[in-house]
mmCIF file of C-alpha atoms in Angstrom:
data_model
loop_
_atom_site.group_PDB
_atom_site.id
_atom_site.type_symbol
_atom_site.label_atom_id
_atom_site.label_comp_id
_atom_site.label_asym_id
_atom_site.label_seq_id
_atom_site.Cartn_x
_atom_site.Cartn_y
_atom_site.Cartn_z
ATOM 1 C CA UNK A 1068 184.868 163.081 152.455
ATOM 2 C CA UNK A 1069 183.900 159.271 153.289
ATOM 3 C CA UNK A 1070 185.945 157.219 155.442
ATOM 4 C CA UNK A 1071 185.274 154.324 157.571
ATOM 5 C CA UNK A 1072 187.294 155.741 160.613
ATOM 6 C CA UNK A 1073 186.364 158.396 162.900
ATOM 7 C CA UNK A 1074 188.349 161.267 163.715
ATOM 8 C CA UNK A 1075 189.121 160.589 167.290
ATOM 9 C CA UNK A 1076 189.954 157.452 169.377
ATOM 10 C CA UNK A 1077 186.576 155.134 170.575
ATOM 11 C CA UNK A 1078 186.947 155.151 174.021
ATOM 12 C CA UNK A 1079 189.136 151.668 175.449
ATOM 13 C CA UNK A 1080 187.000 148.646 177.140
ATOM 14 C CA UNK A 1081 186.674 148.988 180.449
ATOM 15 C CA UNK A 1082 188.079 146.710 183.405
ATOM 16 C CA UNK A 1083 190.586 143.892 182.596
ATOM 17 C CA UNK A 1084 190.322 142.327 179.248
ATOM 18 C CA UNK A 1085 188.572 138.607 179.153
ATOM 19 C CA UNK A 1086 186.261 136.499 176.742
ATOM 20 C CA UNK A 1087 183.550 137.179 179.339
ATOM 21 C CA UNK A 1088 183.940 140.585 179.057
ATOM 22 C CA UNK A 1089 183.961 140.792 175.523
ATOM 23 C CA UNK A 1090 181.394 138.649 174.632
ATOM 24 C CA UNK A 1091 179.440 140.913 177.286
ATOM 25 C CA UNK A 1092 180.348 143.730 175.417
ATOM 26 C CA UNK A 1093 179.058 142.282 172.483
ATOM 27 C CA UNK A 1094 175.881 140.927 173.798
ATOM 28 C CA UNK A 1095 174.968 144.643 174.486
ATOM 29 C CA UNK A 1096 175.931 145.828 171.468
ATOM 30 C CA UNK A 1097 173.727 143.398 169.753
ATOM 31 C CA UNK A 1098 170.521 143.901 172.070
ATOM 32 C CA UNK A 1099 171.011 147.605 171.242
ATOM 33 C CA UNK A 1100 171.094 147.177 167.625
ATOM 34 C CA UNK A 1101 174.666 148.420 166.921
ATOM 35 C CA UNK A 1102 175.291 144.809 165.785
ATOM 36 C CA UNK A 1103 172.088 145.212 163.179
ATOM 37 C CA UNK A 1104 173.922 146.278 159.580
ATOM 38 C CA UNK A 1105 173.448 146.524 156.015
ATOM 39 C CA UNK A 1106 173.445 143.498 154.343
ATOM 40 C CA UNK A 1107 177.221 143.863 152.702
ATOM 41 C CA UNK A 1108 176.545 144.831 148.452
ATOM 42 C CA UNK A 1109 172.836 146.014 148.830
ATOM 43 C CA UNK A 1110 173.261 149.964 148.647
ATOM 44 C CA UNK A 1111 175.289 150.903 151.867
ATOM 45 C CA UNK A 1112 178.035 148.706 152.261
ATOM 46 C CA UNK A 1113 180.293 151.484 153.492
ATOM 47 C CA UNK A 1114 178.268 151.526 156.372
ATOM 48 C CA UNK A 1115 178.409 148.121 157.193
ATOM 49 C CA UNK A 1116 182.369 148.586 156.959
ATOM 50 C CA UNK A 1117 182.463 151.657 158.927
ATOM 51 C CA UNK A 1118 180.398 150.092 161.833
ATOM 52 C CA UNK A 1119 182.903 146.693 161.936
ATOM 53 C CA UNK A 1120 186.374 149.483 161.729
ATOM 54 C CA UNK A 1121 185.029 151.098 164.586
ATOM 55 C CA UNK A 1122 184.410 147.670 166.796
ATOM 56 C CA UNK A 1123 188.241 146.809 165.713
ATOM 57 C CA UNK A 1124 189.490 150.096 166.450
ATOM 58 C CA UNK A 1125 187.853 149.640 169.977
ATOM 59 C CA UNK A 1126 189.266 146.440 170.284
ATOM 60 C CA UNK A 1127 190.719 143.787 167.260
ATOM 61 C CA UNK A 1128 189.350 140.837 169.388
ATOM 62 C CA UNK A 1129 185.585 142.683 170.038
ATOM 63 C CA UNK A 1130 185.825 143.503 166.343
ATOM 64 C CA UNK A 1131 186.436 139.560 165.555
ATOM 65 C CA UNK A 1132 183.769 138.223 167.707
ATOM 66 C CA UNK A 1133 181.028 140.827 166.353
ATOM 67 C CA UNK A 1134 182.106 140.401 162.498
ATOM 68 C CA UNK A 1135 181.926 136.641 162.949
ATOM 69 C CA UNK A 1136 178.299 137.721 164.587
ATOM 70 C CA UNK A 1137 177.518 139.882 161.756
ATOM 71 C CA UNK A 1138 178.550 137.903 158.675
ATOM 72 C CA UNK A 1139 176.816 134.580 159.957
ATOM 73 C CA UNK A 1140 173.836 137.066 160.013
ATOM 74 C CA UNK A 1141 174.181 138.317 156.631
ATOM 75 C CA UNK A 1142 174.886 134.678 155.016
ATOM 76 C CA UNK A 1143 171.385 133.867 156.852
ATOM 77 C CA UNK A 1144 169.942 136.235 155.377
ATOM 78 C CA UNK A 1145 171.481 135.173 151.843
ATOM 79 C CA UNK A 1146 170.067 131.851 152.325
ATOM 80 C CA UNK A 1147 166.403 133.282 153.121
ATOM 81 C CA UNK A 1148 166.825 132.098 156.900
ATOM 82 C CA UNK A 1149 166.612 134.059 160.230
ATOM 83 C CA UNK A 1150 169.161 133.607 163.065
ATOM 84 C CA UNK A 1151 167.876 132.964 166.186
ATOM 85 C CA UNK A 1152 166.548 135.266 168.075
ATOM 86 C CA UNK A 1153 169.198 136.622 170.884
ATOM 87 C CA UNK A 1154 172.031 134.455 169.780
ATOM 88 C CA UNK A 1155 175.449 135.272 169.263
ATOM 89 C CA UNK A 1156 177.045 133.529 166.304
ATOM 90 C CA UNK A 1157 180.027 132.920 165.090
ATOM 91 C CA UNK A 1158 181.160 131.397 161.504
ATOM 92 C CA UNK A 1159 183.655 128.249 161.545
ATOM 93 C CA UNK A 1160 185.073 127.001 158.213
ATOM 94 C CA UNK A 1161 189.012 126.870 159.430
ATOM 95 C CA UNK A 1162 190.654 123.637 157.257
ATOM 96 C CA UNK A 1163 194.319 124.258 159.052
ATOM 97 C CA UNK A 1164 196.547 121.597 159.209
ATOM 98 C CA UNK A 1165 194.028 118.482 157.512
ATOM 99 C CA UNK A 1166 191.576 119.521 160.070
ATOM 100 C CA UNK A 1167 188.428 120.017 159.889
ATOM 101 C CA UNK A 1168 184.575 118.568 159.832
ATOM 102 C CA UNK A 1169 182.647 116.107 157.888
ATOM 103 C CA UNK A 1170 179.425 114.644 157.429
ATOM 104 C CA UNK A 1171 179.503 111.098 157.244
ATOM 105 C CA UNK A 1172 176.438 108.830 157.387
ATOM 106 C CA UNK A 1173 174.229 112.265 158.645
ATOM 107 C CA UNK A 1174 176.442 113.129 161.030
ATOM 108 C CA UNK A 1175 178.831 115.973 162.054
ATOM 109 C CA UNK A 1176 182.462 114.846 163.102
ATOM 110 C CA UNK A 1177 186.060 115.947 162.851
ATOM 111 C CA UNK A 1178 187.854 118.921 164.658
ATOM 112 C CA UNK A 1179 187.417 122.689 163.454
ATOM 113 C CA UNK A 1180 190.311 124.985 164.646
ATOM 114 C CA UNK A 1181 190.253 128.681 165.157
ATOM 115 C CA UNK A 1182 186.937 129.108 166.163
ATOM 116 C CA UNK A 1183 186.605 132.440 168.182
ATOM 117 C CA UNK A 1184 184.322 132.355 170.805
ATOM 118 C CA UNK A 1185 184.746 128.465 171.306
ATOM 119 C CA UNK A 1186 183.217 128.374 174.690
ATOM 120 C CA UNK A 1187 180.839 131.393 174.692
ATOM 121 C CA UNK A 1188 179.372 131.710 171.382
ATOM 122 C CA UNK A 1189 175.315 130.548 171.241
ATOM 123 C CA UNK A 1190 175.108 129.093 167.846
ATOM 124 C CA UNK A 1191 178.216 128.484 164.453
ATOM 125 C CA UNK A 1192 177.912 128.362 160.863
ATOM 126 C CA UNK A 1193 180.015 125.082 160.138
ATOM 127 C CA UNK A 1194 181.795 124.098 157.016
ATOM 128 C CA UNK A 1195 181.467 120.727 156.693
ATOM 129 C CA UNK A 1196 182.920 118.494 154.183
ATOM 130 C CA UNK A 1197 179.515 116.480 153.278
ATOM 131 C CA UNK A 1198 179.729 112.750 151.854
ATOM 132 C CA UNK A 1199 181.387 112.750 148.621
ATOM 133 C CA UNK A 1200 180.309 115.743 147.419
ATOM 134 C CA UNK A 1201 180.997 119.981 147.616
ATOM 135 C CA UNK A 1202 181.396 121.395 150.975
ATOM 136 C CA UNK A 1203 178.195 122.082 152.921
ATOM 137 C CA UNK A 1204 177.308 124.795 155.690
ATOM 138 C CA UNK A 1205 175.300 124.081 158.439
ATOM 139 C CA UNK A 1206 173.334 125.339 161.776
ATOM 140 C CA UNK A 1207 174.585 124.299 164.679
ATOM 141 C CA UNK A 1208 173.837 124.990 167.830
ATOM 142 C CA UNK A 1209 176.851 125.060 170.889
ATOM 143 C CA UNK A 1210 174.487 123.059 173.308
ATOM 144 C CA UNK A 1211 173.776 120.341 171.073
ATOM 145 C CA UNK A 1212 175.834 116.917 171.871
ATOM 146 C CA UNK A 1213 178.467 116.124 170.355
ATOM 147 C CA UNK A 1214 179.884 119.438 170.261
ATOM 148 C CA UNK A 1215 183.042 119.970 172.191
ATOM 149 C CA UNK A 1216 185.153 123.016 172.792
ATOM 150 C CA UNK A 1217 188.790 121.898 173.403
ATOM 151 C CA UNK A 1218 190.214 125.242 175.313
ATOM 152 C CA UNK A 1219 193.563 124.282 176.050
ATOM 153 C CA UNK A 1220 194.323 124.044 172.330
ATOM 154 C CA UNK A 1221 194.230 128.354 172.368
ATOM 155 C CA UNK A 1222 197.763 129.172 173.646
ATOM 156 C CA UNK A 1223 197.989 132.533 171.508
ATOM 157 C CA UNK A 1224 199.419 135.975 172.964
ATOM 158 C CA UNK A 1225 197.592 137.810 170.553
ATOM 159 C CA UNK A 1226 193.761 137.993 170.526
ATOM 160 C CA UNK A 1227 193.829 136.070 173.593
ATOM 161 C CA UNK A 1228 190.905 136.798 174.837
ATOM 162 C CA UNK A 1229 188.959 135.808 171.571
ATOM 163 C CA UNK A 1230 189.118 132.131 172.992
ATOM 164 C CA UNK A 1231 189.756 130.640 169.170
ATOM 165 C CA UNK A 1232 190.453 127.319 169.894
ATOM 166 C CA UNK A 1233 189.611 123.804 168.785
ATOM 167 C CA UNK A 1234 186.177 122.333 168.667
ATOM 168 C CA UNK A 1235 185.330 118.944 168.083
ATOM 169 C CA UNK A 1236 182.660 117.666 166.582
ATOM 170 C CA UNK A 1237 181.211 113.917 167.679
ATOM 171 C CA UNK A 1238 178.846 112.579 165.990
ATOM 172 C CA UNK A 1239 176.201 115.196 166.139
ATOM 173 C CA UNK A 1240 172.933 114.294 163.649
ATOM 174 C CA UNK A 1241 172.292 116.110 161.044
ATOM 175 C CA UNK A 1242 168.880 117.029 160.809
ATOM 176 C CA UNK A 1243 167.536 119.252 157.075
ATOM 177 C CA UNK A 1244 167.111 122.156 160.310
ATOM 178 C CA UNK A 1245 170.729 121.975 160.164
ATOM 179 C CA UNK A 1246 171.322 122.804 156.374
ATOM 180 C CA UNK A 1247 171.572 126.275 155.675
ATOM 181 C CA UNK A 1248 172.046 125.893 152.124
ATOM 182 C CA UNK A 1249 172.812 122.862 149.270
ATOM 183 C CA UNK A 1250 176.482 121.653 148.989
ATOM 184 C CA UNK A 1251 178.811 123.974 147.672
ATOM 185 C CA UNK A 1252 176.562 127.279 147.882
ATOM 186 C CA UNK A 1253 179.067 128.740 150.589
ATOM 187 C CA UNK A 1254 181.594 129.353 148.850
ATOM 188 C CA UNK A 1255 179.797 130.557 145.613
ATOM 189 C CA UNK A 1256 177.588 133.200 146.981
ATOM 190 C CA UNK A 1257 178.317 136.561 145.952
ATOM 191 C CA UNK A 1258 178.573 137.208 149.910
ATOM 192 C CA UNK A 1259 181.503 135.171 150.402
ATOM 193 C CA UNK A 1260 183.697 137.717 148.747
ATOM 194 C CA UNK A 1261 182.416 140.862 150.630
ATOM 195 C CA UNK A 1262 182.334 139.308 153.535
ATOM 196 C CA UNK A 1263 186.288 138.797 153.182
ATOM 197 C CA UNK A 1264 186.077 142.446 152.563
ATOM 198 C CA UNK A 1265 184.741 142.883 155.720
ATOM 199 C CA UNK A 1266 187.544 141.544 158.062
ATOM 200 C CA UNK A 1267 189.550 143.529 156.058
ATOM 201 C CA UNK A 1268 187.745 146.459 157.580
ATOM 202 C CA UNK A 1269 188.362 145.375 161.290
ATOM 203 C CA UNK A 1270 191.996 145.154 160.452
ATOM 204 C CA UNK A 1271 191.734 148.412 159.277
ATOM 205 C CA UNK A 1272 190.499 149.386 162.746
ATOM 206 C CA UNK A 1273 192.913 147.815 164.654
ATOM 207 C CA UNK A 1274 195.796 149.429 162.206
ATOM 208 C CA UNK A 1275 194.426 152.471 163.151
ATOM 209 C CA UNK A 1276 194.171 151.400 166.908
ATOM 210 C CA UNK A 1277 197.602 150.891 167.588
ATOM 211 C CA UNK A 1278 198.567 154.663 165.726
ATOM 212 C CA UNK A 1279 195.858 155.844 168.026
ATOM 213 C CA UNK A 1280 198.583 154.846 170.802
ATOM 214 C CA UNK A 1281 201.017 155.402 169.127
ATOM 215 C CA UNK A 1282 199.947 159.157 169.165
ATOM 216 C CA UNK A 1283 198.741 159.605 172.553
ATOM 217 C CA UNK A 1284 201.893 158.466 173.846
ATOM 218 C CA UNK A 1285 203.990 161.034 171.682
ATOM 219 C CA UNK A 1286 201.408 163.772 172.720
ATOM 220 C CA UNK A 1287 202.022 162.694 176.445
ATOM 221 C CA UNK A 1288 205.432 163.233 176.437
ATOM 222 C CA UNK A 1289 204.781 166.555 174.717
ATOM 223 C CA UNK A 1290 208.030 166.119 172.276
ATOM 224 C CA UNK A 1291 209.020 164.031 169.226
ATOM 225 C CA UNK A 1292 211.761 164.222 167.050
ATOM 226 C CA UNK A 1293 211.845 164.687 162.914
ATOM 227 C CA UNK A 1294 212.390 161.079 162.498
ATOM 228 C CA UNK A 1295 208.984 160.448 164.833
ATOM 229 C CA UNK A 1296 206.916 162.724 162.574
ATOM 230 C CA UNK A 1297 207.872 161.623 159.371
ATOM 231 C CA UNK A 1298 207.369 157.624 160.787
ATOM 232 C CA UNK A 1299 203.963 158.948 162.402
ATOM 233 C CA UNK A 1300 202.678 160.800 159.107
ATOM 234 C CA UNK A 1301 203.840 157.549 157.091
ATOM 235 C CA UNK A 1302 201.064 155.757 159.069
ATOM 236 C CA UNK A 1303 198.974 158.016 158.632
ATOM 237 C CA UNK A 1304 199.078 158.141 155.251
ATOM 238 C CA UNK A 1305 199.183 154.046 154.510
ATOM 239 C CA UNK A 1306 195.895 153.873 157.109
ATOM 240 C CA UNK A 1307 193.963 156.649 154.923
ATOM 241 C CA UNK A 1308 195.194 154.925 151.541
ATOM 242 C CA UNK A 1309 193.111 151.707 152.379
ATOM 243 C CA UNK A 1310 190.768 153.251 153.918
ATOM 244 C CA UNK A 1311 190.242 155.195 150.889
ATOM 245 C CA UNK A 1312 190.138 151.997 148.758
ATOM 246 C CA UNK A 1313 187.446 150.294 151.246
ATOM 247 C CA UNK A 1314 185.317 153.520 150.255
ATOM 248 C CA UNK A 1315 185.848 153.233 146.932
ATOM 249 C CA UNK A 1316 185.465 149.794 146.809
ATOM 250 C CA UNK A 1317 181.814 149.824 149.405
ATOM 251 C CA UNK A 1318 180.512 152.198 146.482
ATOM 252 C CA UNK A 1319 181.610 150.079 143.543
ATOM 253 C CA UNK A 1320 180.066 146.569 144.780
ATOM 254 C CA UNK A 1321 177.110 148.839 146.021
ATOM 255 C CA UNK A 1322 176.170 150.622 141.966
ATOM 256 C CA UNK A 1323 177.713 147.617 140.114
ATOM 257 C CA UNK A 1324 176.858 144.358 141.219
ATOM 258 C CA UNK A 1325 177.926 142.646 138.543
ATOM 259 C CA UNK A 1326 182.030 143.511 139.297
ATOM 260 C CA UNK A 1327 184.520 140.781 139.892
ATOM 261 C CA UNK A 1328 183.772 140.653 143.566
ATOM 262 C CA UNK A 1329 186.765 138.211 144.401
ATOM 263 C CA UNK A 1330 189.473 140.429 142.744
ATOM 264 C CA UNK A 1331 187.974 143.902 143.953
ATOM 265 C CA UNK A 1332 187.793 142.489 147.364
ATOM 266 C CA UNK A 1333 191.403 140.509 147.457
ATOM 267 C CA UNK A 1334 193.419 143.973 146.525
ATOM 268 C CA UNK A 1335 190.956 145.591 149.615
ATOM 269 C CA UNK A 1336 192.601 142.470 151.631
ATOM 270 C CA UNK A 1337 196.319 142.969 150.158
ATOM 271 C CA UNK A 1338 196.281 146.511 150.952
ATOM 272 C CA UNK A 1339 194.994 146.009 154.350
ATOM 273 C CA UNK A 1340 197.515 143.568 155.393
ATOM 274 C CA UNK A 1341 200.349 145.533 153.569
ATOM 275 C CA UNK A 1342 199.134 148.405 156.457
ATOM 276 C CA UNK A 1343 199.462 146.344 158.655
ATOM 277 C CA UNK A 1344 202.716 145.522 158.437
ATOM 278 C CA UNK A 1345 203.775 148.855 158.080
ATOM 279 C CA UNK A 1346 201.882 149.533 161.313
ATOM 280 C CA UNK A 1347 203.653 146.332 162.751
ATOM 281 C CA UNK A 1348 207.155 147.418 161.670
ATOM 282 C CA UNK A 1349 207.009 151.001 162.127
ATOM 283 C CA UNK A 1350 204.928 151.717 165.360
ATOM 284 C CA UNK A 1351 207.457 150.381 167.922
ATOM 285 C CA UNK A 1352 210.194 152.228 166.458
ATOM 286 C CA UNK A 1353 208.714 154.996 167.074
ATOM 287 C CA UNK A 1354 207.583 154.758 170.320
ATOM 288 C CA UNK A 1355 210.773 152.641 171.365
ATOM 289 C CA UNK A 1356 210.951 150.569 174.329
ATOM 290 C CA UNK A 1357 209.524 152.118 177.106
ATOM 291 C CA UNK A 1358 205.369 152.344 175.348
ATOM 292 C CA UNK A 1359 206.362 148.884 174.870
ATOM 293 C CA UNK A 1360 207.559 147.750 178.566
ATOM 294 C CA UNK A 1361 205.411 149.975 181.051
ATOM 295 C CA UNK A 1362 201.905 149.786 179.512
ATOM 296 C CA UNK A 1363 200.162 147.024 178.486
ATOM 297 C CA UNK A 1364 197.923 148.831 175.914
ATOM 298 C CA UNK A 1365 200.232 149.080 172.989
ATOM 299 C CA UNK A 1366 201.776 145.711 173.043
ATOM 300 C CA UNK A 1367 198.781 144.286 173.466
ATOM 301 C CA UNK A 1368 197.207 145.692 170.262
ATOM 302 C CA UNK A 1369 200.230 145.087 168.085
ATOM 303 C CA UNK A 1370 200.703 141.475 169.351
ATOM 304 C CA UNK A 1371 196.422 141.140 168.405
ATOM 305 C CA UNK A 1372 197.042 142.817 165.179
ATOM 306 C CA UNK A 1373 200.287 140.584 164.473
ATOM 307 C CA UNK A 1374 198.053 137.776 164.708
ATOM 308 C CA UNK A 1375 194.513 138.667 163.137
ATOM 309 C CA UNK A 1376 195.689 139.810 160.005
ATOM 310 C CA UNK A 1377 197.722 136.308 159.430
ATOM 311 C CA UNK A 1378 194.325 135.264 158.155
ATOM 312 C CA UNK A 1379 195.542 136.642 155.014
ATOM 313 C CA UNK A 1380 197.654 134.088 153.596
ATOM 314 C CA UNK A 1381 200.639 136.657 151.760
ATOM 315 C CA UNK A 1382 202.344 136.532 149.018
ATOM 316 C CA UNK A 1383 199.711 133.148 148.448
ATOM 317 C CA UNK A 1384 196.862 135.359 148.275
ATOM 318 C CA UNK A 1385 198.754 137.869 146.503
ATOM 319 C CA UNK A 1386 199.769 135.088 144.011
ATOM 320 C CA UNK A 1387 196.053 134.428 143.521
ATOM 321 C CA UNK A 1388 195.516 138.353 142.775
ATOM 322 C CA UNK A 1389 198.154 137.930 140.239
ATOM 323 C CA UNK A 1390 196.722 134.796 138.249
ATOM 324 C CA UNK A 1391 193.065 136.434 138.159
ATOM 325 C CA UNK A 1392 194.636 139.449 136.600
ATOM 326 C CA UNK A 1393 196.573 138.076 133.881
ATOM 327 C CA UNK A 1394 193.045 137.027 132.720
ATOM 328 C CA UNK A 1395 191.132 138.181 129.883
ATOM 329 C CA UNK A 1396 192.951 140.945 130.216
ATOM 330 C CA UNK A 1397 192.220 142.371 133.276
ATOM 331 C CA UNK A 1398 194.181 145.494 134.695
#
């Protein structure tokens, strides 16, 4: 039977957690060719999704900094461009609180939040407002002037160590090098959907992350009650229902291209983050307070999970699921 998640636990990152360290982490992984996938929708998706579940079930912020890697690759590769050879990437298009970037006059300005791997990342895919027109995405390399990381702005808990802050933009010329594509083709790619998809699949990893705890601490102290079993095979169960749906869904895009991408890949999302919650809700009861107070593992991964899978937007996205099916019909 297909799944994205292995049977047993990756093993956990060793030595303290940090940016540096992760970003090492994934600078290995890349020169090894772990970070090398299927292009999402071209015949084995489910691969592609099994590889990024794994990195988040390692660890939800080394699964955010390699899926950002890994779908600025792919939308390269959409556009008929190649990355740059040895560079990590990353893929900024955050429009949080009337933020964001602009090109105005041929140049790059404005502030982009939530950009992971502010301060360690090579090169970003930026969405950029551009004049008057559609949204465009451009190349930009971290070195350049003009480009600013503003650390102090990343005060999370959660995913800490995926150094998502601000970054500020200055006047940086824009250059046709810099244009990865004409206004407005970001967003209407057919890659833009899976790749949604695809962060869906690290959640998925870090959901099954924290159970992974969850379990070893139960086995540790080699009893649980009837009430621990039945909350632990609940989990179980929600984790292997998306997962099941991310299969299903990998083979659909894969033999039918022509699906509606957006609404496959939204109920993939919704049924993620409804996991997730579970996971979020459930897994401390269980364990109670002392997995909670004397070992940083567990409380680190719910408090990264907590936050990561807020880039769903709730019952907004689930809103939007619910206007695209009362369409022609749809069920």
């Amino acid at each position: 039977m297909k799944t994205l998640l292995e049977p047993a636990a990756p093993e956990p990152l060793p030595g303290p957690r940090s940016v540096e360290t992760i970003t090492g982490t994934a600078r290995l992984l890349m020169e090894n060719g772990v970070l090398d996938l299927p292009r999402p929708g071209e015949g084995d998706t489910w691969g592609r999704w099994t590889t990024l579940a794994g990195l988040g079930r390692r660890d939800l912020v080394l699964g955010r900094l390699t899926e950002g890697h890994t779908d600025a690759v792919a939308i390269l590769a959409e556009a008929g461009r190649e990355p740059v050879p040895g560079a990590l990437y990353g893929v900024w298009a955050a429009r949080s609180g009337g933020t964001g970037a602009a090109v105005v006059g041929g140049a790059l300005t404005g502030t982009v939040r939530f950009c992971s791997g502010a301060q360690v990342l090579d090169r970003a895919l930026v969405v950029a407002d551009y004049e008057d027109g559609p949204p465009i995405l451009l190349e930009i390399g971290l070195d350049e002037p003009g480009v600013q990381a503003l650390p102090e702005t990343w005060q999370a808990i959660g995913m800490d160590a995926s150094d998502s802050g601000d970054v500020r933009f200055d006047g940086v010329p824009v250059t046709s090098a810099h244009i990865v594509a004409e206004p407005g083709w970001y967003v209407s790619r057919p890659g833009f959907a899976l790749g949604g998809a695809g962060v869906a699949a690290v959640w998925l990893g870090g959901c099954a992350a924290v159970v992974d705890s969850v379990t070893a601490y139960l086995r540790a102290r080699g009893a649980a009650d009837d009430h621990q079993h039945a909350h632990l095979g609940a989990l179980h169960t929600a984790i292997h229902q998306s997962d099941a749906l991310l299969v299903r869904t990998a083979e659909v895009v894969d033999a039918e291209p022509d699906e509606d991408l957006p609404l496959l890949t939204g109920i993939c999302r919704a049924a993620v983050e409804h996991t997730a919650r579970q996971v979020l809700d459930v897994a401390p009861e269980i364990t109670g307070p002392t997995a909670l107070c004397r070992d940083r593992r567990l409380p680190r991964q719910l408090a990264d999970l907590m936050v990561y899978v807020r880039q769903h937007h709730g019952a907004r996205d689930l809103a939007a699921l619910g206007v695209e099916l009362l369409k022609g019909g749809r069920r």
